[in-house]
Coordinates of C-alpha atoms and ligand atoms in Angstrom, one line a residue:
M23 CA 21.8 -56.6 -43.4
E24 CA 19.6 -57.9 -40.6
K25 CA 22.1 -57.2 -38.0
I26 CA 22.8 -53.6 -39.0
N27 CA 19.1 -52.8 -40.3
A28 CA 17.2 -54.1 -36.9
S29 CA 16.1 -51.7 -34.6
I30 CA 13.6 -54.0 -32.5
S31 CA 16.1 -54.7 -29.8
F32 CA 15.7 -51.2 -28.8
D33 CA 12.7 -49.6 -30.1
R34 CA 10.3 -52.3 -28.4
R35 CA 10.9 -50.0 -25.7
F36 CA 7.9 -47.5 -27.2
Y37 CA 5.5 -50.4 -27.7
A38 CA 2.8 -48.8 -25.9
Q39 CA 3.3 -45.4 -27.7
D40 CA 3.4 -47.0 -31.0
I41 CA 0.1 -49.0 -30.1
A42 CA -1.6 -45.8 -28.8
G43 CA -0.7 -44.1 -32.2
S44 CA -2.2 -46.9 -34.2
K45 CA -5.4 -47.1 -32.1
A46 CA -5.9 -43.2 -32.9
H47 CA -5.1 -43.8 -36.4
C48 CA -7.7 -46.6 -36.7
R49 CA -10.3 -44.7 -35.1
M50 CA -9.8 -41.6 -37.5
L51 CA -10.0 -44.3 -40.5
V52 CA -13.2 -45.5 -39.3
A53 CA -14.8 -42.1 -38.6
R54 CA -13.5 -40.9 -42.2
R55 CA -15.2 -44.0 -43.7
I56 CA -11.6 -44.8 -45.2
I57 CA -12.1 -48.4 -43.5
A58 CA -15.2 -50.2 -42.4
R59 CA -16.2 -50.1 -39.0
A60 CA -16.1 -54.1 -38.3
D61 CA -12.4 -53.9 -39.6
G62 CA -11.6 -51.0 -37.3
A63 CA -13.3 -52.8 -34.4
A64 CA -11.2 -56.0 -35.1
I65 CA -8.1 -53.8 -35.6
L66 CA -8.7 -52.1 -32.0
K67 CA -9.2 -55.5 -30.3
G68 CA -6.5 -57.0 -32.0
L69 CA -4.1 -54.2 -31.0
D70 CA -5.5 -54.7 -27.1
L71 CA -4.3 -58.4 -27.5
V72 CA -0.9 -57.1 -28.6
L73 CA -0.6 -54.9 -26.0
A74 CA -1.5 -57.5 -23.3
E75 CA 1.1 -59.9 -24.8
I76 CA 3.8 -57.5 -24.7
E77 CA 2.9 -56.4 -21.2
A78 CA 3.0 -59.8 -20.1
D79 CA 6.1 -60.9 -21.7
R80 CA 4.5 -63.3 -24.1
F81 CA 5.1 -61.5 -27.3
P82 CA 7.2 -63.2 -29.9
F83 CA 9.6 -60.7 -31.0
R84 CA 11.2 -61.3 -34.2
V85 CA 14.5 -59.6 -35.2
E86 CA 13.7 -60.3 -39.2
L87 CA 10.7 -58.2 -38.6
E88 CA 13.2 -55.3 -38.1
D89 CA 11.3 -52.8 -35.9
I90 CA 8.5 -52.5 -33.4
H91 CA 6.1 -51.2 -36.1
M92 CA 6.4 -54.2 -38.3
N93 CA 6.6 -56.6 -35.3
V94 CA 3.4 -55.5 -33.8
E95 CA 1.4 -55.4 -37.5
A96 CA 2.5 -58.9 -38.0
R97 CA 1.2 -60.2 -34.9
L98 CA -1.7 -58.2 -35.3
A99 CA -2.4 -60.1 -38.8
E100 CA -1.7 -63.5 -37.0
L101 CA -4.2 -62.5 -34.3
I102 CA -7.2 -61.0 -36.5
G103 CA -6.4 -62.0 -40.0
T104 CA -7.2 -59.7 -43.1
P105 CA -8.4 -56.4 -41.6
A106 CA -5.0 -55.9 -39.8
G107 CA -3.7 -55.2 -43.5
R108 CA -5.9 -52.2 -43.5
L109 CA -4.4 -50.6 -40.3
H110 CA -1.5 -49.1 -42.5
T111 CA -3.7 -46.9 -45.0
A112 CA -2.7 -43.4 -45.1
R113 CA 0.2 -44.1 -42.9
S114 CA 4.2 -44.7 -43.1
R115 CA 6.6 -45.9 -40.9
N116 CA 8.1 -42.8 -41.2
D117 CA 5.2 -40.6 -39.5
Q118 CA 4.6 -43.6 -37.4
V119 CA 8.0 -43.6 -35.8
A120 CA 8.1 -39.9 -35.5
T121 CA 5.0 -40.1 -33.7
D122 CA 5.8 -42.8 -31.3
F123 CA 9.3 -41.0 -30.5
R124 CA 7.7 -37.7 -29.9
L125 CA 5.3 -39.5 -27.4
W126 CA 7.9 -41.2 -25.9
V127 CA 10.1 -38.0 -25.3
R128 CA 7.1 -36.5 -24.1
D129 CA 6.5 -39.2 -21.5
A130 CA 10.1 -38.9 -20.5
I131 CA 10.1 -35.3 -19.9
D132 CA 7.1 -35.8 -17.3
G133 CA 9.0 -38.2 -15.3
I134 CA 12.2 -36.4 -15.3
D135 CA 10.5 -33.3 -14.2
R136 CA 8.7 -35.3 -11.4
Q137 CA 12.4 -36.3 -10.2
M138 CA 13.7 -32.8 -10.6
R139 CA 10.8 -31.6 -8.3
D140 CA 11.7 -34.1 -5.6
L141 CA 15.2 -33.2 -5.7
Q142 CA 14.3 -29.6 -5.2
A143 CA 12.2 -30.9 -2.6
A144 CA 15.2 -32.3 -0.8
L145 CA 17.3 -29.3 -1.5
L146 CA 14.7 -26.9 0.3
D147 CA 14.6 -29.1 3.2
Q148 CA 18.2 -29.0 3.7
A149 CA 18.1 -25.2 3.0
E150 CA 15.2 -24.5 5.6
R151 CA 17.3 -26.7 8.3
H152 CA 20.3 -24.6 7.5
V153 CA 19.3 -20.9 7.1
G154 CA 21.5 -20.2 9.7
T155 CA 24.4 -22.5 9.5
I156 CA 27.3 -20.6 8.2
M157 CA 30.1 -22.0 5.7
P158 CA 33.0 -20.3 3.8
G159 CA 31.8 -19.1 0.3
F160 CA 34.6 -19.7 -2.3
T161 CA 35.6 -18.1 -5.5
H162 CA 38.8 -19.9 -7.2
L163 CA 38.0 -22.3 -4.3
Q164 CA 39.7 -20.0 -2.1
V165 CA 37.9 -18.7 1.0
A166 CA 36.1 -15.5 -0.2
Q167 CA 32.8 -14.6 2.1
P168 CA 30.8 -16.3 4.7
V169 CA 27.8 -17.5 3.4
T170 CA 25.0 -20.1 4.7
F171 CA 24.6 -23.7 3.8
G172 CA 21.0 -22.9 3.2
H173 CA 21.9 -20.3 0.6
H174 CA 24.3 -22.7 -0.9
M175 CA 21.2 -25.3 -1.3
M176 CA 18.9 -22.8 -2.5
A177 CA 21.4 -22.0 -5.4
Y178 CA 20.9 -25.4 -6.6
V179 CA 17.1 -25.3 -6.2
E180 CA 17.4 -22.2 -8.6
M181 CA 19.6 -24.2 -11.1
I182 CA 17.1 -27.3 -11.0
G183 CA 14.2 -24.7 -11.4
R184 CA 15.5 -23.4 -14.7
D185 CA 16.3 -27.0 -16.0
R186 CA 12.7 -27.7 -15.3
G187 CA 11.8 -24.6 -17.4
R188 CA 14.0 -26.0 -20.4
L189 CA 12.0 -29.2 -20.3
A190 CA 8.7 -27.3 -20.3
D191 CA 9.8 -25.3 -23.3
C192 CA 10.9 -28.3 -25.1
R193 CA 7.6 -30.1 -24.2
V194 CA 5.5 -27.1 -25.7
R195 CA 7.7 -27.1 -28.9
L196 CA 7.5 -31.0 -29.5
N197 CA 3.6 -31.4 -28.8
E198 CA 2.4 -31.3 -32.3
S199 CA 1.4 -34.2 -34.3
P200 CA 3.4 -35.8 -37.3
L201 CA 0.8 -38.5 -37.5
G202 CA -0.7 -38.3 -41.2
A203 CA 2.3 -36.7 -42.7
A204 CA 2.7 -40.6 -44.1
A205 CA 5.9 -41.1 -45.9
L206 CA 6.9 -37.6 -46.5
A207 CA 4.5 -36.0 -48.7
G208 CA 0.9 -36.3 -47.0
T209 CA -1.7 -38.7 -48.4
S210 CA -4.6 -38.7 -51.1
F211 CA -7.0 -40.3 -48.5
S212 CA -9.3 -37.6 -46.8
I213 CA -7.8 -38.2 -43.4
D214 CA -8.4 -35.9 -40.2
R215 CA -5.1 -35.0 -38.7
D216 CA -6.7 -33.0 -36.1
M217 CA -8.6 -35.9 -34.7
T218 CA -5.6 -38.0 -34.2
A219 CA -3.5 -35.1 -32.7
Q220 CA -6.2 -34.6 -30.4
A221 CA -6.6 -38.2 -29.5
L222 CA -2.9 -38.7 -28.6
S223 CA -2.8 -34.8 -26.6
F224 CA -1.0 -33.0 -29.1
D225 CA -1.8 -29.6 -29.6
R226 CA -2.2 -29.5 -33.5
P227 CA -0.8 -31.4 -36.1
M228 CA 2.6 -30.5 -37.8
A229 CA 2.0 -28.1 -40.5
N230 CA 4.7 -29.4 -43.0
S231 CA 4.9 -33.3 -44.1
L232 CA 8.3 -33.0 -45.0
D233 CA 9.6 -31.4 -41.6
A234 CA 7.2 -33.9 -39.7
V235 CA 9.0 -36.9 -40.7
S236 CA 12.7 -35.6 -40.8
D237 CA 13.4 -33.4 -37.9
R238 CA 14.6 -34.6 -34.6
D239 CA 14.9 -31.1 -33.1
Y240 CA 12.8 -32.4 -30.1
A241 CA 15.1 -35.1 -29.2
L242 CA 18.0 -32.4 -29.5
E243 CA 16.3 -30.1 -27.3
F244 CA 15.5 -32.7 -25.0
L245 CA 19.1 -34.0 -24.9
A246 CA 20.5 -30.5 -24.4
A247 CA 18.2 -29.9 -21.3
L248 CA 19.5 -33.2 -20.1
A249 CA 23.0 -32.3 -20.6
I250 CA 22.8 -29.1 -18.9
T251 CA 21.0 -30.7 -15.8
A252 CA 23.8 -33.1 -15.8
V253 CA 26.1 -30.6 -15.6
H254 CA 24.6 -29.1 -12.7
L255 CA 24.3 -32.2 -10.9
S256 CA 28.0 -33.0 -11.6
R257 CA 28.8 -29.5 -9.9
L258 CA 26.9 -30.7 -6.6
A259 CA 28.2 -34.0 -7.0
E260 CA 31.7 -32.5 -7.1
E261 CA 31.0 -30.5 -4.1
I262 CA 29.8 -33.5 -1.9
V263 CA 33.1 -35.2 -3.0
L264 CA 35.0 -32.4 -1.7
W265 CA 32.9 -31.7 1.6
T266 CA 32.8 -35.4 2.6
S267 CA 36.8 -35.4 2.2
A268 CA 38.7 -35.4 5.5
Q269 CA 40.3 -32.2 4.6
F270 CA 36.6 -30.4 4.4
A271 CA 34.6 -32.5 6.7
F272 CA 31.9 -30.0 6.0
V273 CA 29.3 -33.1 5.4
R274 CA 28.9 -36.5 6.4
L275 CA 27.0 -38.9 4.2
S276 CA 25.7 -42.3 5.8
D277 CA 26.6 -45.8 4.6
A278 CA 23.4 -45.8 2.4
Y279 CA 25.5 -43.5 -0.1
T280 CA 29.1 -44.5 0.4
T281 CA 30.9 -47.7 0.2
G282 CA 33.9 -49.0 2.2
S283 CA 37.1 -50.1 0.7
S284 CA 38.1 -53.6 0.2
I285 CA 41.5 -52.9 1.9
M286 CA 41.4 -49.6 3.8
P287 CA 39.0 -50.0 6.6
Q288 CA 38.7 -46.2 7.5
K289 CA 37.2 -45.6 4.0
R290 CA 33.8 -44.1 3.2
N291 CA 34.1 -43.2 -0.4
P292 CA 31.4 -40.9 -2.0
D293 CA 30.9 -43.5 -5.0
A294 CA 27.4 -42.3 -5.8
A295 CA 28.4 -38.7 -6.0
E296 CA 31.5 -39.7 -8.2
L297 CA 29.1 -41.8 -10.4
V298 CA 26.7 -38.7 -10.9
R299 CA 29.8 -36.6 -11.9
G300 CA 31.0 -39.3 -14.2
K301 CA 27.8 -40.2 -15.9
T302 CA 27.7 -36.6 -17.3
G303 CA 29.9 -37.7 -19.9
R304 CA 27.4 -40.0 -21.1
V305 CA 24.5 -37.5 -21.3
I306 CA 26.6 -35.0 -23.2
G307 CA 27.9 -37.7 -25.5
A308 CA 24.4 -38.4 -26.4
L309 CA 23.5 -35.0 -27.3
N310 CA 27.0 -34.9 -29.3
A311 CA 26.0 -38.2 -31.0
L312 CA 22.4 -37.1 -32.1
L313 CA 23.8 -33.5 -33.4
I314 CA 26.4 -35.4 -35.3
M315 CA 24.0 -38.1 -36.9
M316 CA 21.8 -35.2 -37.9
K317 CA 24.3 -32.8 -39.3
G318 CA 23.9 -32.7 -43.4
L319 CA 21.3 -35.1 -43.8
P320 CA 19.1 -34.3 -46.6
L321 CA 15.3 -34.0 -46.4
T322 CA 13.3 -36.3 -45.7
F323 CA 13.8 -39.6 -43.9
S324 CA 17.4 -41.4 -43.8
K325 CA 17.8 -44.5 -42.2
D326 CA 20.8 -42.7 -40.2
M327 CA 17.7 -41.2 -38.2
Q328 CA 17.2 -44.8 -36.5
E329 CA 20.1 -44.1 -34.4
D330 CA 18.3 -41.3 -32.5
K331 CA 16.9 -43.7 -30.2
E332 CA 19.7 -45.4 -28.2
P333 CA 21.3 -42.2 -27.2
T334 CA 18.3 -40.8 -26.1
F335 CA 17.2 -43.8 -24.1
D336 CA 20.4 -43.8 -22.3
A337 CA 20.6 -40.4 -21.5
A338 CA 17.2 -40.5 -20.2
D339 CA 17.8 -43.5 -18.2
T340 CA 21.2 -41.9 -16.6
L341 CA 19.7 -38.8 -15.8
A342 CA 16.9 -40.7 -14.0
V343 CA 19.1 -42.7 -11.9
C344 CA 21.6 -39.5 -11.1
L345 CA 18.3 -37.6 -9.9
A346 CA 17.3 -40.3 -7.8
A347 CA 20.9 -40.8 -6.3
M348 CA 21.4 -37.1 -6.0
A349 CA 17.9 -36.5 -4.1
G350 CA 18.9 -39.4 -1.8
M351 CA 22.2 -38.0 -1.2
V352 CA 20.9 -34.5 -0.4
A353 CA 18.5 -35.8 2.0
D354 CA 21.2 -37.8 3.7
M355 CA 23.8 -35.0 4.1
K356 CA 24.6 -34.3 7.7
P357 CA 26.1 -30.9 7.6
N358 CA 29.0 -30.5 10.0
V359 CA 28.1 -27.2 11.5
A360 CA 31.0 -26.6 13.8
A361 CA 33.6 -27.5 11.1
M362 CA 32.0 -25.3 8.5
H363 CA 31.8 -22.4 11.0
A364 CA 35.5 -22.8 11.8
A365 CA 36.4 -23.1 8.2
A366 CA 34.5 -19.8 7.6
A367 CA 36.5 -17.9 9.9
V368 CA 39.8 -18.5 8.3
G369 CA 41.2 -17.0 5.3
F370 CA 40.2 -13.5 6.3
A371 CA 36.8 -14.2 5.0
T372 CA 35.5 -11.0 6.5
A373 CA 37.8 -8.7 4.9
T374 CA 35.3 -7.2 2.6
D375 CA 33.2 -6.4 5.6
L376 CA 36.0 -4.6 6.9
A377 CA 36.4 -2.5 4.0
D378 CA 32.9 -1.6 3.6
W379 CA 32.9 -0.6 7.6
I380 CA 35.8 1.7 6.6
V381 CA 33.5 3.2 3.6
R382 CA 30.7 3.6 5.6
S383 CA 32.2 4.7 9.2
L384 CA 35.3 6.8 7.6
G385 CA 33.8 8.1 4.5
L386 CA 36.6 6.7 2.3
P387 CA 36.2 5.8 -1.4
F388 CA 35.6 2.0 -1.6
R389 CA 39.3 1.7 -3.6
R390 CA 41.1 3.5 -0.7
A391 CA 39.2 1.3 1.8
H392 CA 40.4 -1.9 -0.2
H393 CA 44.0 -0.8 0.1
I394 CA 44.0 -0.1 3.8
T395 CA 42.3 -3.5 4.3
G396 CA 44.8 -5.0 2.0
S397 CA 47.4 -3.9 4.7
L398 CA 45.6 -5.2 7.5
V399 CA 45.2 -8.5 6.1
K400 CA 49.1 -8.5 5.2
L401 CA 49.7 -7.5 8.9
A402 CA 47.5 -10.1 10.3
E403 CA 48.8 -12.6 8.1
D404 CA 52.6 -11.7 9.3
K405 CA 51.5 -11.7 13.0
G406 CA 49.6 -15.1 12.3
K407 CA 46.3 -13.8 13.5
R408 CA 42.7 -13.5 12.3
L409 CA 41.7 -10.1 11.4
S410 CA 39.5 -10.0 14.5
D411 CA 42.4 -10.9 16.8
L412 CA 44.3 -7.3 15.5
S413 CA 44.5 -5.1 18.4
L414 CA 43.2 -1.7 18.3
A415 CA 46.5 -0.3 18.2
E416 CA 47.6 -2.6 15.5
M417 CA 44.6 -1.4 13.2
Q418 CA 45.6 2.1 14.1
S419 CA 49.1 1.7 13.0
V420 CA 47.7 1.1 9.2
E421 CA 44.7 3.7 9.5
S422 CA 44.5 6.1 12.6
R423 CA 41.0 6.7 12.2
I424 CA 39.6 3.1 13.0
T425 CA 37.6 2.6 16.1
R426 CA 36.5 -0.1 18.3
A427 CA 33.3 -0.5 16.6
V428 CA 35.2 -2.0 13.7
Y429 CA 35.2 -5.5 15.9
D430 CA 31.5 -5.9 15.5
V431 CA 31.6 -6.4 11.7
L432 CA 34.5 -8.7 11.9
T433 CA 32.7 -11.9 12.8
V434 CA 31.1 -14.3 10.4
E435 CA 27.8 -14.3 11.9
R436 CA 27.6 -10.2 11.4
S437 CA 29.3 -10.6 8.0
V438 CA 26.4 -13.2 7.0
A439 CA 23.4 -11.3 8.8
S440 CA 24.5 -7.9 7.0
R441 CA 24.3 -9.2 3.4
V442 CA 20.5 -8.4 3.1
S443 CA 20.4 -7.2 -0.4
Y444 CA 17.9 -9.1 -2.6
G445 CA 19.4 -12.4 -3.5
G446 CA 22.0 -12.0 -0.3
T447 CA 23.0 -14.9 2.1
A448 CA 21.8 -13.1 5.0
P449 CA 19.5 -16.0 7.1
A450 CA 16.2 -13.7 6.9
N451 CA 16.7 -13.6 3.0
V452 CA 17.1 -17.2 2.8
R453 CA 14.2 -18.0 4.9
R454 CA 12.0 -15.8 2.5
Q455 CA 13.3 -17.7 -0.4
V456 CA 12.9 -21.0 0.7
K457 CA 9.2 -20.1 1.1
A458 CA 8.7 -18.4 -2.2
A459 CA 10.3 -21.3 -3.7
R460 CA 8.1 -23.8 -2.1
K461 CA 5.4 -22.2 -3.3
R462 CA 6.9 -21.6 -7.0
Y463 CA 8.3 -25.2 -7.5
L464 CA 6.4 -27.6 -5.2
G465 CA 3.0 -25.6 -4.7
Ligands
LIG20 N1 13.0 -48.5 -37.8 C1 12.8 -47.2 -38.3 C2 13.2 -46.2 -37.3 O1 13.7 -46.3 -36.3 C3 11.3 -47.0 -38.8 C4 11.3 -46.2 -39.8 C5 11.6 -46.9 -41.0 N2 11.5 -46.1 -42.2 C6 12.0 -46.6 -43.6 N3 11.5 -45.9 -44.5 N4 12.5 -47.4 -43.5 O2 13.5 -44.8 -37.7

């Protein structure tokens, strides 16, 4: 029973939140004259002693006391005697654990948000350095149109921006206090839930005591936001794996973020990126575990819910290390400007520019221009040339009205510079976007 029942091995992690909750509760009991001032003072002093013991690694954790709540209360009784027994008046472990866990998730959100900001800062620095660095843009992992490396970095700044928004939304909804819901039905003592809510920086007490002790949707939202972030990070990680391969050679990572092989001396393996990609499974798994654990549980508390903590802690720890590694890798990346430029020029990446030129200069409908361009690409392919290497006579063999002016739009530089529509890849645009994003996300 002890082995399956105890949670102290993991819920000791929110000792600080537990003690903060107990202090707020104690002060409220005194203010409402539910316990005597002297008892309240003894309890507060005792709780500080407990806190100091835990932080100094001198606290005698006992598995037979099941969880952090009973460990703290039992030690409090050893330290201050009888007044300790008055702390749990008008409270239950059910509202206590719900309060502690909300406080812990709230702190975790704040920590992760800071790390997300650091990652955005690293992405923005790369973007700014490389607003004009041309690389191939892909669809289907086939060269599609030239873009800039800065523009590509900015795509991730936007994704992480929305991830931060999801966490911020989650924080707003979770920031209500369950404390005072007691076991499930409220209490007959004349407590002041607004006072404890305020003391713990919650916006207000939760309105329904049954809901307060039995929902874990805040943890689900937190994990959902983390899972989406992990998926974003895994996509960037995968790109880093591709880019650092000999076949792409778009980017070089220093020894700080790669490992050698024990047998092949030439290897520089992007292990950190692979692990960011791989750890995504754990974060998504945590969300799954919690959804499945909660599904079909009748109101209110069931002990199943003790299983909410380990996946949540693990997902938060995992994402924290992934964000740190990713921010480090992004700052460390050295783009290979020449290799990216060369790759952007192959695969007929400016075919769309050619079709657009035909529309604009010859007044043909886009569908017709698309067809003509297809024939020109085919011709170039047959001759083993790039589009810009076709002679004017070869061009005119497909469409007689094509003029020499067409060559102006066939370079990757012109292609990129022409994409001036809002959100497009033109360097002037990206420079503006970097500035705006710095203000919005880092300001
Ligand atoms: N250790 C428990 C948890 O983590 C605390 C709540 C216990 N409540 C109860 N009625 N047994 O959820």
